[in-house]
Short mmCIF file of C-alpha atoms and ligand atoms in Angstrom, two decimals:
data_model
loop_
_atom_site.label_atom_id
_atom_site.label_comp_id
_atom_site.label_asym_id
_atom_site.label_seq_id
_atom_site.Cartn_x
_atom_site.Cartn_y
_atom_site.Cartn_z
CA MET E 1 5.20 -25.59 5.14
CA LYS E 2 7.13 -26.63 8.31
CA TYR E 3 9.76 -24.42 9.67
CA THR E 4 12.42 -25.73 11.91
CA ILE E 5 14.99 -23.65 13.32
CA THR E 6 18.82 -24.74 13.88
CA THR E 7 21.87 -23.77 15.21
CA GLY E 8 25.52 -25.13 14.19
CA ASP E 9 27.08 -25.28 10.90
CA CYS E 10 25.06 -25.37 8.01
CA ALA E 11 27.32 -27.48 6.17
CA ASP E 12 26.42 -30.18 8.26
CA ILE E 13 22.69 -30.18 7.53
CA SER E 14 21.01 -33.21 6.09
CA THR E 15 18.71 -31.76 3.73
CA ASP E 16 17.38 -32.28 0.17
CA CYS E 17 18.71 -28.90 -0.56
CA LEU E 18 20.77 -26.15 0.51
CA VAL E 19 20.40 -22.71 -0.14
CA VAL E 20 23.22 -20.19 -0.21
CA GLY E 21 23.89 -16.70 -1.10
CA VAL E 22 26.64 -15.13 -3.07
CA TYR E 23 27.07 -11.26 -3.33
CA ALA E 24 27.96 -9.53 -6.57
CA GLY E 25 31.98 -10.19 -7.38
CA SER E 26 31.63 -13.53 -6.42
CA LYS E 27 31.46 -12.52 -2.60
CA LEU E 28 31.08 -15.55 -0.48
CA THR E 29 28.19 -15.33 2.56
CA PRO E 30 29.43 -16.95 5.63
CA SER E 31 27.55 -20.00 5.03
CA ALA E 32 28.76 -19.94 1.31
CA ILE E 33 32.26 -20.18 2.84
CA ALA E 34 31.47 -22.95 5.14
CA VAL E 35 29.95 -24.58 2.24
CA ASP E 36 32.89 -23.99 -0.04
CA GLN E 37 35.54 -25.47 3.04
CA ALA E 38 33.37 -28.32 3.39
CA ALA E 39 33.12 -29.04 -0.12
CA GLY E 40 36.85 -28.68 -1.23
CA GLY E 41 36.71 -25.37 -2.81
CA LEU E 42 33.71 -26.08 -5.04
CA LEU E 43 32.02 -22.73 -4.80
CA LYS E 44 35.39 -21.03 -5.36
CA ARG E 45 36.14 -22.93 -8.73
CA LEU E 46 32.38 -22.34 -9.76
CA ALA E 47 33.17 -18.45 -9.27
CA LYS E 48 36.54 -18.90 -11.08
CA ARG E 49 34.83 -20.38 -14.00
CA GLY E 50 31.95 -17.25 -14.31
CA ASP E 51 29.27 -19.66 -12.96
CA ILE E 52 28.55 -17.71 -9.82
CA GLU E 53 28.76 -14.03 -10.02
CA GLY E 54 26.17 -13.09 -7.46
CA GLU E 55 24.20 -11.50 -9.83
CA SER E 56 20.94 -10.30 -7.82
CA GLY E 57 18.32 -12.97 -8.42
CA HIS E 58 20.32 -15.14 -10.70
CA THR E 59 20.37 -18.90 -9.49
CA LEU E 60 22.59 -22.08 -9.84
CA LEU E 61 21.69 -25.51 -9.08
CA VAL E 62 24.54 -27.63 -8.19
CA PRO E 63 24.70 -31.28 -7.43
CA CYS E 64 26.95 -32.34 -5.04
CA GLU E 65 26.34 -35.75 -3.74
CA ASP E 66 29.97 -36.19 -2.76
CA HIS E 67 30.73 -33.34 -0.74
CA LEU E 68 27.92 -32.20 1.54
CA ARG E 69 25.07 -34.24 3.53
CA ALA E 70 22.65 -32.23 0.91
CA PRO E 71 22.67 -33.77 -2.62
CA ARG E 72 21.52 -30.33 -3.85
CA LEU E 73 23.33 -26.95 -3.39
CA LEU E 74 21.13 -23.95 -4.59
CA VAL E 75 23.60 -20.76 -5.20
CA VAL E 76 21.73 -17.69 -5.08
CA GLY E 77 22.92 -14.17 -6.13
CA LEU E 78 22.39 -11.47 -3.91
CA GLY E 79 23.78 -8.57 -5.69
CA ASP E 80 26.00 -5.80 -4.37
CA ALA E 81 26.62 -6.04 -0.78
CA ASP E 82 26.00 -2.62 -0.01
CA GLN E 83 23.04 -2.01 -2.34
CA LEU E 84 20.63 -5.02 -1.03
CA ASP E 85 17.28 -3.57 0.38
CA ALA E 86 14.19 -4.96 1.36
CA ASP E 87 12.51 -4.79 -1.99
CA GLU E 88 15.44 -6.25 -3.70
CA PHE E 89 15.78 -8.90 -1.03
CA LEU E 90 12.21 -10.17 -1.21
CA ALA E 91 12.91 -10.39 -5.06
CA VAL E 92 15.67 -12.41 -4.71
CA VAL E 93 14.15 -14.69 -2.16
CA ARG E 94 11.20 -15.20 -4.73
CA SER E 95 13.92 -16.16 -7.48
CA ALA E 96 15.44 -18.73 -4.95
CA ALA E 97 11.51 -19.98 -4.04
CA THR E 98 10.84 -20.95 -7.74
CA ALA E 99 14.07 -22.35 -8.44
CA LEU E 100 14.05 -24.65 -5.37
CA GLN E 101 10.02 -25.62 -6.38
CA ARG E 102 11.72 -26.59 -9.73
CA THR E 103 13.81 -29.18 -8.20
CA GLY E 104 12.72 -32.62 -6.61
CA ALA E 105 13.37 -31.42 -2.94
CA THR E 106 10.88 -31.78 -0.36
CA ASN E 107 12.80 -30.19 2.41
CA ALA E 108 15.48 -27.32 1.95
CA ALA E 109 18.10 -25.35 4.31
CA VAL E 110 17.83 -22.08 3.53
CA THR E 111 20.50 -19.69 4.92
CA LEU E 112 19.34 -16.46 3.19
CA ALA E 113 18.61 -14.59 6.32
CA GLU E 114 22.00 -13.97 7.21
CA ALA E 115 22.29 -11.56 4.02
CA LYS E 116 22.69 -7.90 5.39
CA VAL E 117 19.58 -6.30 4.07
CA LYS E 118 19.53 -2.12 4.55
CA GLN E 119 17.48 -1.40 7.45
CA ARG E 120 16.07 -4.98 8.13
CA ASP E 121 17.40 -7.01 11.13
CA LEU E 122 17.30 -10.98 11.35
CA GLY E 123 13.87 -11.17 12.30
CA ASP E 124 12.48 -8.93 9.12
CA ARG E 125 14.43 -11.39 6.88
CA THR E 126 13.21 -14.24 8.29
CA ARG E 127 9.71 -12.84 7.71
CA ILE E 128 10.57 -11.81 4.12
CA ILE E 129 11.68 -15.66 3.63
CA VAL E 130 8.56 -17.16 5.22
CA GLU E 131 6.14 -14.70 3.21
CA ALA E 132 8.01 -15.45 -0.02
CA PHE E 133 7.87 -18.71 0.25
CA ALA E 134 4.14 -19.15 0.77
CA VAL E 135 3.68 -16.55 -2.16
CA SER E 136 5.44 -18.84 -4.40
CA ARG E 137 3.40 -21.93 -3.49
CA TYR E 138 0.24 -20.20 -4.12
CA ARG E 139 -1.99 -21.98 -7.13
CA PHE E 140 -5.46 -21.00 -7.75
CA ASP E 141 -6.74 -23.43 -9.73
CA ARG E 142 -9.63 -24.84 -7.82
CA LEU E 143 -12.27 -24.09 -10.71
CA LYS E 144 -9.90 -25.87 -13.29
CA SER E 145 -11.11 -29.66 -13.88
CA LYS E 146 -7.41 -30.71 -14.47
CA LYS E 147 -5.00 -29.01 -11.66
CA SER E 148 -1.76 -27.49 -12.77
CA LYS E 149 1.22 -30.13 -13.02
CA SER E 150 2.42 -29.94 -9.37
CA LYS E 151 5.19 -32.01 -8.88
CA ASN E 152 4.39 -35.07 -6.88
CA ARG E 153 7.19 -34.23 -4.23
CA THR E 154 6.34 -30.73 -3.19
CA LEU E 155 8.56 -28.61 -0.94
CA SER E 156 7.18 -28.77 2.61
CA LYS E 157 9.65 -28.83 5.39
CA ILE E 158 12.24 -25.76 5.54
CA VAL E 159 14.85 -25.47 7.94
CA LEU E 160 16.41 -22.13 9.03
CA PRO E 161 20.15 -22.29 10.07
CA VAL E 162 20.74 -19.60 13.05
CA LYS E 163 23.93 -18.65 14.26
CA GLU E 164 23.62 -17.35 17.36
CA LYS E 165 21.48 -19.25 20.15
CA SER E 166 20.40 -15.89 21.31
CA SER E 167 18.66 -14.80 18.22
CA VAL E 168 16.46 -18.04 18.01
CA ALA E 169 13.70 -16.80 19.88
CA ALA E 170 13.27 -13.71 17.62
CA VAL E 171 13.55 -15.71 14.39
CA ARG E 172 10.74 -18.07 15.93
CA ARG E 173 8.27 -15.23 16.41
CA SER E 174 8.93 -13.77 13.00
CA VAL E 175 8.10 -17.33 11.23
CA ARG E 176 4.94 -17.26 13.28
CA GLU E 177 4.22 -13.82 12.17
CA GLY E 178 5.56 -14.54 8.75
CA GLU E 179 3.06 -17.70 8.55
CA ALA E 180 0.17 -15.72 10.20
CA VAL E 181 0.56 -13.00 7.43
CA SER E 182 0.77 -15.56 4.81
CA SER E 183 -2.57 -17.64 5.91
CA GLY E 184 -4.19 -14.08 5.67
CA VAL E 185 -2.93 -13.03 2.24
CA GLN E 186 -3.71 -16.52 0.97
CA LEU E 187 -7.63 -16.31 2.40
CA ALA E 188 -7.94 -12.92 0.78
CA ARG E 189 -6.32 -13.87 -2.50
CA ASP E 190 -8.49 -16.80 -2.65
CA LEU E 191 -11.87 -14.74 -2.07
CA ALA E 192 -11.25 -12.42 -4.10
CA ASN E 193 -9.94 -14.82 -7.21
CA LEU E 194 -13.36 -16.59 -6.72
CA PRO E 195 -15.71 -15.28 -9.75
CA GLY E 196 -18.83 -13.23 -8.80
CA ASN E 197 -20.91 -15.94 -9.63
CA ILE E 198 -19.50 -18.05 -6.67
CA CYS E 199 -18.21 -15.52 -4.43
CA THR E 200 -21.30 -13.74 -3.80
CA PRO E 201 -22.41 -11.59 -0.74
CA SER E 202 -23.85 -14.70 0.70
CA TYR E 203 -20.95 -16.93 -0.01
CA LEU E 204 -18.81 -14.22 1.77
CA ALA E 205 -21.02 -14.30 4.73
CA GLU E 206 -20.65 -17.97 4.77
CA GLN E 207 -17.14 -18.00 5.05
CA ALA E 208 -17.27 -15.05 8.10
CA ARG E 209 -19.12 -18.21 9.61
CA LYS E 210 -16.41 -20.39 8.95
CA LEU E 211 -14.00 -17.88 10.58
CA GLN E 212 -16.32 -17.98 13.63
CA ARG E 213 -15.84 -21.87 14.02
CA SER E 214 -12.39 -21.98 13.24
CA HIS E 215 -11.04 -18.88 14.94
CA GLN E 216 -13.94 -18.06 17.67
CA LEU E 217 -14.54 -14.79 15.95
CA LYS E 218 -17.92 -13.31 16.98
CA VAL E 219 -19.83 -13.18 13.84
CA SER E 220 -23.43 -11.21 12.83
CA ILE E 221 -24.45 -10.92 9.73
CA LEU E 222 -27.10 -8.21 8.83
CA SER E 223 -29.73 -9.07 6.09
CA GLU E 224 -31.70 -6.40 4.12
CA PRO E 225 -34.48 -5.92 6.05
CA GLN E 226 -32.31 -5.16 9.07
CA MET E 227 -30.35 -2.64 7.17
CA ARG E 228 -33.62 -1.15 6.30
CA SER E 229 -34.66 -0.70 9.98
CA LEU E 230 -31.28 0.86 10.61
CA LYS E 231 -32.24 3.35 7.86
CA MET E 232 -29.03 2.65 5.30
CA GLY E 233 -30.67 3.92 2.13
CA SER E 234 -27.38 4.60 0.76
CA LEU E 235 -26.21 0.91 1.02
CA LEU E 236 -29.64 -0.59 0.02
CA SER E 237 -29.90 1.79 -3.12
CA VAL E 238 -26.82 0.28 -4.66
CA THR E 239 -28.01 -3.25 -4.25
CA ARG E 240 -31.71 -2.69 -5.66
CA GLY E 241 -30.13 -3.52 -9.01
CA SER E 242 -29.04 -6.88 -8.13
CA ARG E 243 -30.69 -9.93 -7.37
CA GLU E 244 -28.13 -11.59 -4.91
CA PRO E 245 -29.12 -10.23 -1.39
CA ALA E 246 -27.15 -7.60 0.30
CA LYS E 247 -25.11 -8.57 3.37
CA LEU E 248 -23.66 -6.48 6.32
CA ILE E 249 -20.95 -8.97 7.71
CA ILE E 250 -19.59 -8.03 11.37
CA MET E 251 -16.73 -9.94 12.63
CA GLU E 252 -15.13 -9.33 16.12
CA TYR E 253 -11.97 -10.32 17.41
CA ARG E 254 -11.69 -9.74 21.18
CA GLY E 255 -8.12 -10.46 22.11
CA GLY E 256 -7.87 -7.12 24.58
CA ALA E 257 -9.43 -5.85 27.68
CA LYS E 258 -13.14 -5.79 27.47
CA SER E 259 -12.58 -1.76 28.05
CA SER E 260 -10.22 -1.18 25.53
CA PRO E 261 -11.64 0.44 22.52
CA PRO E 262 -11.49 -1.70 18.96
CA VAL E 263 -9.80 -0.97 15.69
CA VAL E 264 -12.51 -1.19 13.31
CA LEU E 265 -11.59 -2.11 9.52
CA VAL E 266 -14.52 -1.79 7.05
CA GLY E 267 -13.80 -3.27 3.83
CA LYS E 268 -15.76 -2.69 0.60
CA GLY E 269 -17.27 -5.87 -0.54
CA LEU E 270 -18.58 -5.19 -3.89
CA THR E 271 -18.66 -9.11 -5.37
CA PHE E 272 -19.43 -7.36 -8.70
CA ASP E 273 -19.29 -3.99 -9.94
CA ALA E 274 -20.68 -3.64 -13.92
CA GLY E 275 -21.25 0.26 -12.68
CA GLY E 276 -24.76 -0.14 -12.72
CA ILE E 277 -26.64 2.48 -15.34
CA SER E 278 -23.60 4.29 -15.76
CA LEU E 279 -22.31 0.71 -16.74
CA LYS E 280 -18.48 0.11 -17.52
CA PRO E 281 -16.83 -0.54 -20.92
CA ALA E 282 -16.75 -4.15 -21.44
CA GLY E 283 -13.00 -4.36 -21.67
CA LYS E 284 -11.52 -5.83 -18.43
CA MET E 285 -14.95 -5.65 -16.76
CA ASP E 286 -14.38 -9.07 -15.73
CA GLU E 287 -11.52 -7.55 -13.22
CA MET E 288 -14.58 -5.87 -11.30
CA LYS E 289 -14.82 -9.51 -9.30
CA TYR E 290 -12.15 -7.91 -7.61
CA ASP E 291 -14.11 -5.03 -6.24
CA MET E 292 -14.59 -6.70 -2.76
CA CYS E 293 -10.65 -6.97 -2.36
CA GLY E 294 -11.18 -4.36 0.56
CA GLY E 295 -13.32 -6.78 2.35
CA ALA E 296 -10.96 -9.90 1.31
CA SER E 297 -8.33 -8.13 3.20
CA VAL E 298 -10.64 -7.10 6.16
CA PHE E 299 -11.52 -11.43 6.36
CA GLY E 300 -7.66 -11.94 5.87
CA THR E 301 -6.01 -9.50 8.79
CA LEU E 302 -8.94 -10.88 10.95
CA LEU E 303 -7.54 -14.48 10.48
CA ALA E 304 -3.77 -13.26 10.60
CA THR E 305 -4.65 -11.31 14.06
CA ALA E 306 -6.55 -14.47 15.59
CA GLU E 307 -3.88 -16.64 14.55
CA LEU E 308 -1.11 -14.29 16.33
CA LYS E 309 -3.72 -13.95 19.54
CA LEU E 310 -3.00 -10.41 19.27
CA PRO E 311 -3.85 -8.79 22.64
CA LEU E 312 -6.02 -5.93 20.86
CA ASN E 313 -9.90 -6.05 19.97
CA VAL E 314 -10.31 -5.78 16.04
CA ILE E 315 -13.59 -5.75 14.51
CA GLY E 316 -14.03 -6.32 10.98
CA ILE E 317 -17.39 -4.75 9.09
CA VAL E 318 -18.00 -5.79 5.18
CA PRO E 319 -20.61 -4.54 3.35
CA SER E 320 -21.38 -6.83 0.32
CA CYS E 321 -23.38 -6.55 -2.58
CA GLU E 322 -23.51 -6.42 -6.43
CA ASN E 323 -23.86 -3.24 -8.69
CA LEU E 324 -25.48 -4.04 -11.69
CA PRO E 325 -27.94 -2.55 -14.14
CA ASP E 326 -31.65 -3.21 -13.85
CA GLY E 327 -34.91 -1.47 -13.95
CA ALA E 328 -34.89 -1.18 -10.43
CA ALA E 329 -31.21 0.08 -10.12
CA ASN E 330 -30.27 3.55 -9.03
CA LYS E 331 -30.56 6.16 -11.93
CA PRO E 332 -28.07 9.11 -12.40
CA GLY E 333 -30.22 12.12 -10.55
CA ASP E 334 -31.55 9.87 -7.96
CA ILE E 335 -31.50 11.20 -4.37
CA VAL E 336 -30.86 8.73 -1.27
CA LYS E 337 -31.04 9.09 2.15
CA SER E 338 -27.98 7.53 4.30
CA MET E 339 -28.02 6.28 7.49
CA SER E 340 -26.28 9.41 8.72
CA GLY E 341 -29.32 11.47 7.67
CA GLN E 342 -27.24 13.08 5.10
CA THR E 343 -28.69 13.07 1.32
CA ILE E 344 -27.06 12.05 -1.70
CA GLU E 345 -27.33 12.67 -5.00
CA ILE E 346 -26.10 10.13 -7.27
CA LEU E 347 -24.61 11.66 -10.33
CA ASN E 348 -22.85 8.57 -11.47
CA THR E 349 -23.82 5.15 -10.44
CA ASP E 350 -20.43 3.70 -10.91
CA ALA E 351 -19.52 5.51 -7.87
CA GLU E 352 -20.87 3.06 -5.69
CA GLY E 353 -18.27 2.11 -3.42
CA ARG E 354 -18.60 5.28 -1.09
CA LEU E 355 -22.27 4.84 -1.22
CA ILE E 356 -22.15 1.56 0.81
CA LEU E 357 -19.16 2.46 2.78
CA CYS E 358 -20.76 5.43 3.86
CA ASP E 359 -23.51 3.50 6.05
CA ALA E 360 -20.80 1.12 6.90
CA LEU E 361 -18.80 3.41 8.50
CA THR E 362 -21.75 5.42 10.31
CA TYR E 363 -22.86 1.76 11.47
CA ALA E 364 -19.20 1.23 12.92
CA LYS E 365 -19.59 4.50 15.29
CA ARG E 366 -21.55 2.31 17.68
CA PHE E 367 -18.35 0.17 18.43
CA LYS E 368 -16.51 3.30 20.00
CA PRO E 369 -13.68 2.86 17.78
CA ASP E 370 -10.01 3.83 18.68
CA ALA E 371 -9.32 3.88 15.08
CA ILE E 372 -11.25 3.17 11.98
CA ILE E 373 -9.69 2.20 8.51
CA ASP E 374 -11.70 1.69 5.42
CA ILE E 375 -10.14 -0.26 2.92
CA ALA E 376 -11.52 -0.09 -0.75
CA THR E 377 -11.17 -0.55 -4.52
CA LEU E 378 -12.56 2.75 -4.67
CA THR E 379 -11.32 4.55 -7.67
CA GLY E 380 -9.49 4.38 -11.00
CA ALA E 381 -7.80 7.74 -10.38
CA CYS E 382 -5.89 6.45 -7.54
CA VAL E 383 -4.54 3.95 -10.19
CA ILE E 384 -3.48 6.30 -12.67
CA ALA E 385 -2.06 8.55 -9.41
CA LEU E 386 -0.15 5.65 -7.72
CA GLY E 387 0.09 2.65 -10.08
CA ASP E 388 1.01 -0.78 -8.04
CA PRO E 389 3.61 0.51 -5.74
CA ALA E 390 1.45 2.08 -3.14
CA SER E 391 -2.01 2.21 -2.19
CA GLY E 392 -3.49 5.45 -1.50
CA LEU E 393 -3.59 6.67 2.13
CA PHE E 394 -5.80 9.52 3.36
CA SER E 395 -6.65 10.32 7.08
CA ASN E 396 -7.87 13.07 9.37
CA ASN E 397 -5.50 11.88 12.11
CA GLU E 398 -1.83 12.36 11.83
CA GLN E 399 -0.71 9.76 14.52
CA LEU E 400 -2.95 7.18 12.62
CA ALA E 401 -1.56 8.00 9.25
CA LYS E 402 1.94 7.64 10.46
CA GLY E 403 1.39 4.38 12.16
CA LEU E 404 0.00 2.98 8.98
CA LEU E 405 2.72 4.48 6.48
CA GLU E 406 4.95 3.06 8.69
CA ALA E 407 3.71 -0.48 8.87
CA GLY E 408 3.49 -0.13 4.95
CA GLU E 409 7.16 0.54 4.56
CA SER E 410 8.17 -2.28 7.18
CA SER E 411 5.96 -5.00 5.61
CA GLY E 412 6.73 -4.02 2.16
CA ASP E 413 3.23 -3.32 1.53
CA ARG E 414 3.36 0.33 0.96
CA ALA E 415 0.93 3.45 0.89
CA TRP E 416 1.47 6.77 0.09
CA ARG E 417 -0.51 9.51 1.96
CA LEU E 418 -2.73 12.29 -0.47
CA PRO E 419 -4.51 15.25 0.87
CA LEU E 420 -8.06 15.96 2.13
CA TRP E 421 -7.73 19.66 2.20
CA LYS E 422 -11.27 21.39 2.07
CA GLN E 423 -10.67 23.09 -1.59
CA TYR E 424 -11.41 19.54 -2.80
CA GLN E 425 -14.31 19.48 -0.49
CA LYS E 426 -15.86 21.94 -2.97
CA GLN E 427 -16.00 19.42 -5.63
CA LEU E 428 -19.21 17.57 -4.00
CA ASN E 429 -21.78 20.16 -3.63
CA SER E 430 -24.43 19.48 -4.83
CA PRO E 431 -27.77 21.76 -6.03
CA PHE E 432 -30.34 19.12 -4.51
CA ALA E 433 -28.76 16.91 -1.83
CA ASP E 434 -26.54 17.44 0.76
CA ILE E 435 -23.70 15.65 -1.14
CA ALA E 436 -22.75 14.66 -4.51
CA ASN E 437 -21.72 11.17 -5.09
CA ILE E 438 -18.81 12.29 -7.54
CA GLY E 439 -16.59 15.36 -7.85
CA GLY E 440 -15.36 15.93 -11.32
CA ARG E 441 -12.80 14.65 -13.70
CA GLY E 442 -9.73 16.22 -11.17
CA GLY E 443 -8.36 14.75 -8.05
CA GLY E 444 -10.77 11.60 -8.30
CA ALA E 445 -9.03 9.74 -5.55
CA ILE E 446 -9.05 12.62 -3.31
CA THR E 447 -12.77 13.59 -3.68
CA ALA E 448 -14.00 10.08 -3.24
CA ALA E 449 -11.77 10.02 0.29
CA CYS E 450 -13.69 13.48 0.94
CA PHE E 451 -16.95 12.05 0.23
CA LEU E 452 -16.12 9.38 3.22
CA SER E 453 -14.73 11.90 5.40
CA ARG E 454 -18.11 13.56 5.49
CA PHE E 455 -19.04 10.23 7.59
CA THR E 456 -16.47 10.14 9.96
CA ASP E 457 -16.27 13.45 11.79
CA ASN E 458 -15.37 12.88 15.23
CA LEU E 459 -13.63 9.25 14.38
CA ASN E 460 -9.62 8.85 14.10
CA TRP E 461 -10.34 7.70 10.62
CA ALA E 462 -8.14 6.61 7.50
CA HIS E 463 -9.00 4.98 4.40
CA LEU E 464 -6.73 2.89 1.74
CA ASP E 465 -7.81 3.29 -1.61
CA ILE E 466 -6.33 -0.33 -3.05
CA ALA E 467 -7.68 0.03 -6.40
CA GLY E 468 -4.09 -0.02 -7.82
CA THR E 469 -2.53 -2.66 -5.35
CA ALA E 470 -5.12 -5.47 -4.61
CA TYR E 471 -4.79 -7.20 -7.79
CA HIS E 472 -3.00 -7.73 -11.29
CA SER E 473 -4.66 -7.26 -14.38
CA GLY E 474 -3.11 -8.44 -17.66
CA ASN E 475 -1.35 -11.75 -18.01
CA LYS E 476 -0.52 -12.01 -14.52
CA LYS E 477 -4.03 -11.46 -13.35
CA GLY E 478 -4.73 -12.39 -9.95
CA ALA E 479 -5.29 -10.98 -6.69
CA THR E 480 -2.36 -10.07 -4.39
CA GLY E 481 -3.61 -10.05 -0.84
CA ARG E 482 -2.50 -6.53 -0.42
CA PRO E 483 -3.08 -4.75 2.01
CA VAL E 484 -3.25 -7.62 4.43
CA GLY E 485 0.63 -7.29 5.16
CA LEU E 486 0.47 -3.84 5.95
CA LEU E 487 -2.87 -3.96 8.14
CA THR E 488 -1.63 -7.12 10.06
CA GLN E 489 1.89 -4.96 10.67
CA PHE E 490 -0.23 -1.96 11.98
CA LEU E 491 -1.82 -4.25 14.32
CA ILE E 492 1.20 -5.98 15.57
CA GLN E 493 2.91 -2.82 16.32
CA ARG E 494 -0.30 -1.43 17.95
CA SER E 495 -0.39 -4.59 20.34
CA ARG E 496 3.43 -3.57 21.24
CA ASN E 497 2.79 -0.26 22.48
N1 BES A 501 -14.63 -0.13 -8.19
C1 BES A 501 -14.46 1.13 -8.94
C2 BES A 501 -12.85 1.55 -9.11
C3 BES A 501 -12.04 0.77 -9.91
C4 BES A 501 -11.93 1.14 -11.02
C5 BES A 501 -11.13 -0.28 -9.25
C6 BES A 501 -10.70 0.34 -11.85
C7 BES A 501 -10.18 -0.85 -9.81
C8 BES A 501 -9.89 -0.51 -11.08
C9 BES A 501 -15.35 2.50 -8.56
O1 BES A 501 -16.47 1.60 -8.07
C10 BES A 501 -15.88 3.22 -9.53
O2 BES A 501 -16.15 2.71 -10.48
N2 BES A 501 -15.41 4.35 -9.40
C11 BES A 501 -15.16 5.34 -10.76
C12 BES A 501 -15.53 6.53 -9.93
C13 BES A 501 -16.22 7.39 -10.94
C14 BES A 501 -17.66 7.40 -11.28
C15 BES A 501 -16.33 8.88 -10.22
C16 BES A 501 -14.08 5.51 -11.46
O3 BES A 501 -13.02 5.40 -10.60
O4 BES A 501 -14.00 5.46 -12.40
MN1 MN A 502 -18.03 1.46 -9.46
ZN1 ZN A 503 -16.77 -0.33 -7.16
#
């Protein structure tokens, strides 16, 4: 999508479709008023007839060749003027984008950023528009032999009219941020939507190499023998039941001063999780191709960071393998030794994410990170606790937790904090090893986080459990690209301090 920013009267713009907002009670936005005047009271007449009442998300396409320099006008309901918050605004923009995509317009002028949205300035509203239009264009049909019938003419240019010259710079910056986040989200969704037989650990490693070439990241890939020399006994125990070689993918973006300690992102990269010997039930097992969404979000966030050229150092680490049942696979009761030296009793082979993450977290210490954030589809318990509105957040550092919560709030990609109290740690006691890999029925998302905390002593660490947010199941099945929005916002914020 190509964006241009203009100043001046929106009614004068020559475009395939002009998009204007109307609040509930047929209250016209400034652009709608301008259009109404230019078109001889057209909108007021439509309002009188009851065709535009401003109901939130409602759209009306009005052919208007005679009145404007645009042959189409798309009127979009914004709902109650004093009730419009960021979530509602996003929903409104999404329905506008969908309606627009159904027309033959290849370009459009979108004035919706002038709507007043609670706690969101013009820049924020612009970003919401850019991200929503990107999402509405997303398709994953590369594995279908017949591509979904897309219009031969598709929307490719958007004009954003801005009232004051003084706000052009802020709007331009927001467009750039929105586009960067969108490419990150799209990369994460594409990687995640690919099935396990295509998106293997080796495939992910190749994609990292691609980022190395296109975005000058420094990439290194550790093989199983290299992991063996590092004594990553926990990670290696998970991959033993698989025929695909495990990979530890390391991507370095260096935009900050040499001496500035990096933010390290560690993403769970299980390209398929069947549960291992503690096999999962068959229903919905296909969705476990999404068990690499944490890793995918690390790819996406690094892409967005590199596109924005943020003045920070960011390192992405993606431990990647499969969890399958096999004669060589982990068995319940097995005890393995992690890179940290701690021994782990594997009581359930399906709690494998923490087994690969713990070694990746230990490895990450060598980068002397300022903050380390792991991202993982870690527990079904987190889905039960929070559903899909928020990812679970755990942290041993107040400031880091606050920064991530705020980034979630302002990007609309929310997280909610859960505790790491030491009462929960007890649940991980094992009679035979230093720690057990599961903590019983109660507080499953928390005990999983407690397990990881045993490997992040002396680090500023946070853990995002994205099992409920990274993808949709059922008839809307597909990856969401979360939490690329949250993480990129966090890094943008940090680069400003
Ligand atoms: N990848 C799953 C977690 C998961 C479950 C993600 C559902 C998305 C949707 C993870 O490896 C797992 O299997 N966790 C177990 C842990 C249990 C054995 C303690 C779970 O949540 O059931
Ligand atoms: Mn599992
Ligand atoms: Zn898993």
